[in-house]
Short mmCIF file of C-alpha atoms in Angstrom, two decimals:
data_model
loop_
_atom_site.label_atom_id
_atom_site.label_comp_id
_atom_site.label_asym_id
_atom_site.label_seq_id
_atom_site.Cartn_x
_atom_site.Cartn_y
_atom_site.Cartn_z
CA UNK P 1 -61.06 -29.26 -2.05
CA UNK P 2 -58.47 -31.07 0.02
CA UNK P 3 -59.15 -34.29 -1.91
CA UNK P 4 -58.46 -32.67 -5.29
CA UNK P 5 -55.36 -34.15 -6.92
CA UNK P 6 -52.36 -31.85 -6.58
CA UNK P 7 -51.92 -31.87 -10.37
CA UNK P 8 -55.21 -30.00 -10.80
CA UNK P 9 -54.83 -27.73 -7.79
CA UNK P 10 -54.43 -23.97 -8.16
CA UNK P 11 -53.59 -23.53 -4.47
CA UNK P 12 -50.23 -21.93 -3.86
CA UNK P 13 -50.11 -23.27 -0.31
CA UNK P 14 -50.65 -26.87 -1.49
CA UNK P 15 -47.92 -26.66 -4.10
CA UNK P 16 -45.59 -24.83 -1.72
CA UNK P 17 -46.15 -27.37 1.05
CA UNK P 18 -45.72 -30.31 -1.31
CA UNK P 19 -42.43 -28.94 -2.62
CA UNK P 20 -41.27 -28.09 0.91
CA UNK P 21 -41.89 -31.73 1.83
CA UNK P 22 -39.47 -33.05 -0.77
CA UNK P 23 -36.47 -33.31 1.55
CA UNK P 24 -38.53 -35.11 4.17
CA UNK P 25 -39.76 -37.53 1.51
CA UNK P 26 -36.15 -38.17 0.47
CA UNK P 27 -35.15 -38.78 4.08
CA UNK P 28 -38.04 -41.22 4.53
CA UNK P 29 -36.87 -43.52 1.71
CA UNK P 30 -35.67 -46.71 3.44
CA UNK P 31 -32.49 -47.01 1.37
CA UNK P 32 -29.57 -45.47 3.20
CA UNK P 33 -28.00 -44.55 -0.14
CA UNK P 34 -30.36 -41.79 -1.17
CA UNK P 35 -29.74 -38.92 1.25
CA UNK P 36 -26.03 -38.54 0.45
CA UNK P 37 -26.59 -38.96 -3.26
CA UNK P 38 -29.38 -36.39 -3.19
CA UNK P 39 -27.23 -33.77 -1.45
CA UNK P 40 -24.53 -34.25 -4.07
CA UNK P 41 -27.05 -34.30 -6.94
CA UNK P 42 -28.72 -31.04 -5.90
CA UNK P 43 -25.84 -29.09 -4.35
CA UNK P 44 -22.62 -30.15 -6.05
CA UNK P 45 -23.40 -31.56 -9.48
CA UNK P 46 -24.98 -28.36 -10.91
CA UNK P 47 -21.83 -26.38 -10.12
CA UNK P 48 -19.60 -29.07 -11.63
CA UNK P 49 -21.55 -29.04 -14.88
CA UNK P 50 -21.75 -25.23 -14.96
CA UNK P 51 -17.96 -25.04 -14.69
CA UNK P 52 -17.59 -26.81 -18.05
CA UNK P 53 -18.45 -25.36 -21.42
CA UNK P 54 -20.48 -26.89 -22.86
CA UNK P 55 -21.71 -28.79 -19.84
CA UNK P 56 -20.83 -32.47 -19.59
CA UNK P 57 -20.26 -35.10 -16.92
CA UNK P 58 -17.43 -37.49 -16.18
CA UNK P 59 -17.80 -41.26 -15.98
CA UNK P 60 -17.91 -41.37 -12.18
CA UNK P 61 -20.53 -38.61 -12.16
CA UNK P 62 -22.75 -40.50 -14.60
CA UNK P 63 -22.47 -43.56 -12.36
CA UNK P 64 -23.48 -41.51 -9.32
CA UNK P 65 -26.42 -39.93 -11.18
CA UNK P 66 -27.58 -43.47 -11.96
CA UNK P 67 -27.20 -44.45 -8.31
CA UNK P 68 -29.25 -41.41 -7.26
CA UNK P 69 -31.99 -42.29 -9.75
CA UNK P 70 -32.12 -45.92 -8.62
CA UNK P 71 -32.03 -45.06 -4.92
CA UNK P 72 -35.02 -42.76 -5.42
CA UNK P 73 -36.92 -45.42 -7.32
CA UNK P 74 -36.05 -49.04 -8.11
CA UNK P 75 -32.50 -50.38 -7.73
CA UNK P 76 -31.57 -52.28 -10.88
CA UNK P 77 -28.07 -53.65 -10.37
CA UNK P 78 -27.63 -54.97 -13.95
CA UNK P 79 -28.30 -51.48 -15.34
CA UNK P 80 -25.72 -49.99 -13.01
CA UNK P 81 -23.17 -52.55 -14.21
CA UNK P 82 -23.89 -51.46 -17.79
CA UNK P 83 -23.49 -47.77 -16.95
CA UNK P 84 -20.17 -48.50 -15.27
CA UNK P 85 -19.02 -50.38 -18.38
CA UNK P 86 -19.13 -47.25 -20.56
CA UNK P 87 -15.76 -45.87 -21.60
CA UNK P 88 -14.98 -42.55 -19.85
CA UNK P 89 -14.57 -40.76 -23.18
CA UNK P 90 -17.95 -42.06 -24.37
CA UNK P 91 -19.63 -40.56 -21.30
CA UNK P 92 -17.94 -37.20 -21.83
CA UNK P 93 -18.77 -37.16 -25.53
CA UNK P 94 -22.42 -38.20 -25.11
CA UNK P 95 -23.07 -35.73 -22.30
CA UNK P 96 -21.25 -32.94 -24.15
CA UNK P 97 -23.36 -33.67 -27.23
CA UNK P 98 -26.49 -33.48 -25.06
CA UNK P 99 -25.34 -30.14 -23.66
CA UNK P 100 -24.66 -28.76 -27.11
CA UNK P 101 -28.18 -29.67 -28.25
CA UNK P 102 -30.01 -27.90 -25.44
CA UNK P 103 -32.81 -26.77 -25.45
CA UNK P 104 -34.07 -29.16 -28.14
CA UNK P 105 -36.91 -31.21 -26.61
CA UNK P 106 -35.66 -34.63 -27.73
CA UNK P 107 -32.12 -34.59 -29.17
CA UNK P 108 -30.28 -34.40 -25.81
CA UNK P 109 -32.14 -37.51 -24.63
CA UNK P 110 -31.22 -39.32 -27.83
CA UNK P 111 -27.55 -38.43 -27.34
CA UNK P 112 -27.50 -39.82 -23.80
CA UNK P 113 -29.40 -43.05 -24.36
CA UNK P 114 -26.62 -44.10 -26.74
CA UNK P 115 -24.68 -44.95 -23.58
CA UNK P 116 -24.97 -48.48 -22.23
CA UNK P 117 -27.48 -48.79 -19.40
CA UNK P 118 -28.87 -45.29 -19.90
CA UNK P 119 -32.56 -45.02 -20.72
CA UNK P 120 -34.86 -42.03 -20.84
CA UNK P 121 -35.21 -41.85 -17.05
CA UNK P 122 -31.47 -41.81 -16.34
CA UNK P 123 -30.88 -39.37 -19.19
CA UNK P 124 -33.57 -37.09 -17.76
CA UNK P 125 -31.85 -37.15 -14.36
CA UNK P 126 -28.83 -35.47 -15.95
CA UNK P 127 -30.87 -33.09 -18.11
CA UNK P 128 -32.92 -32.00 -15.09
CA UNK P 129 -29.66 -30.62 -13.67
CA UNK P 130 -28.45 -29.17 -16.96
CA UNK P 131 -31.72 -27.38 -17.81
CA UNK P 132 -34.41 -27.67 -15.10
CA UNK P 133 -36.68 -25.24 -16.95
CA UNK P 134 -37.01 -27.74 -19.80
CA UNK P 135 -36.36 -31.29 -18.61
CA UNK P 136 -38.05 -32.74 -15.51
CA UNK P 137 -36.79 -36.01 -14.11
CA UNK P 138 -38.81 -38.94 -15.48
CA UNK P 139 -40.47 -40.72 -12.56
CA UNK P 140 -43.34 -43.19 -12.82
CA UNK P 141 -44.99 -42.00 -9.59
CA UNK P 142 -45.15 -38.53 -11.11
CA UNK P 143 -46.31 -39.74 -14.52
CA UNK P 144 -49.16 -41.63 -12.84
CA UNK P 145 -50.54 -38.29 -11.58
CA UNK P 146 -50.71 -36.71 -15.06
CA UNK P 147 -54.10 -37.73 -16.47
CA UNK P 148 -53.37 -37.30 -20.17
CA UNK P 149 -50.28 -39.51 -20.29
CA UNK P 150 -51.76 -42.97 -19.86
CA UNK P 151 -49.75 -46.00 -18.68
CA UNK P 152 -46.04 -45.36 -18.19
CA UNK P 153 -43.74 -46.47 -20.99
CA UNK P 154 -39.98 -46.15 -20.57
CA UNK P 155 -39.44 -44.73 -24.04
CA UNK P 156 -38.06 -41.49 -25.42
CA UNK P 157 -41.45 -40.73 -26.95
CA UNK P 158 -43.30 -41.13 -23.67
CA UNK P 159 -40.73 -39.00 -21.88
CA UNK P 160 -41.20 -36.27 -24.50
CA UNK P 161 -44.96 -36.19 -23.75
CA UNK P 162 -44.27 -36.25 -20.01
CA UNK P 163 -41.84 -33.34 -20.27
CA UNK P 164 -44.28 -31.28 -22.35
CA UNK P 165 -47.06 -31.89 -19.80
CA UNK P 166 -44.87 -30.79 -16.88
CA UNK P 167 -43.55 -27.76 -18.78
CA UNK P 168 -47.09 -26.67 -19.59
CA UNK P 169 -48.26 -27.20 -16.01
CA UNK P 170 -45.26 -25.32 -14.62
CA UNK P 171 -46.02 -22.38 -16.93
CA UNK P 172 -49.67 -22.38 -15.85
CA UNK P 173 -48.74 -22.45 -12.17
CA UNK P 174 -46.14 -19.72 -12.59
CA UNK P 175 -48.72 -17.47 -14.28
CA UNK P 176 -51.64 -18.27 -11.98
CA UNK P 177 -49.80 -18.27 -8.65
CA UNK P 178 -47.34 -15.49 -9.56
CA UNK P 179 -44.45 -17.66 -8.35
CA UNK P 180 -41.86 -19.49 -10.41
CA UNK P 181 -42.54 -23.21 -10.73
CA UNK P 182 -40.07 -24.97 -13.00
CA UNK P 183 -40.86 -28.41 -14.41
CA UNK P 184 -38.35 -29.86 -11.93
CA UNK P 185 -40.17 -28.16 -9.04
CA UNK P 186 -43.50 -29.56 -10.27
CA UNK P 187 -41.95 -33.03 -10.52
CA UNK P 188 -40.53 -32.89 -6.98
CA UNK P 189 -43.80 -31.64 -5.49
CA UNK P 190 -45.76 -34.43 -7.19
CA UNK P 191 -43.22 -37.08 -6.16
CA UNK P 192 -43.22 -35.94 -2.53
CA UNK P 193 -47.02 -35.99 -2.51
CA UNK P 194 -47.17 -39.54 -3.86
CA UNK P 195 -44.49 -40.75 -1.42
CA UNK P 196 -46.41 -39.22 1.48
CA UNK P 197 -49.65 -40.88 0.30
CA UNK P 198 -47.93 -44.27 0.05
CA UNK P 199 -46.49 -43.87 3.55
CA UNK P 200 -49.91 -42.96 4.97
CA UNK P 201 -51.50 -45.96 3.24
CA UNK P 202 -49.02 -48.29 4.95
CA UNK P 203 -49.40 -46.69 8.38
#
């Protein structure tokens, strides 16, 4: 049924079309900041991290990840000030520690939230680049579409449940549809669907 929530759908075409609409959904965000940040986040940052062993990010990269996350959701200037206030070595050490603890489901998040201004959502934005098969980006519009999660809580524990749910759904889709769907792909498809629905509601 066309009205069936995407989360429950077993239709390859619906999931494919939702994921294909991600770039358009990014472009439709009113903030002029997002498009450039998103190109960097998806095209350049993965190669930068992959060139370092173990993977880590520099201070200016952590700041830009935070800007990407806020531009895609809610801009919280005080949090950005806090992220910028971290010492460069602290950012390298925390992100290196997170990289060394992959693929543990929770320890990399714990390592990153030790940084000022970094919560589970910002930490997940980095981990979604480091290991997209394990860590989806934590977005409240996506979480709202996952029935078993309940009201969104910006905690490490809630993110752990969120990540498990998206990993399980991605595995189900990959098996049923005979196409690879990583947790990050599931997250982007769900986010694009919700953004499109919000746009239609305002039209």
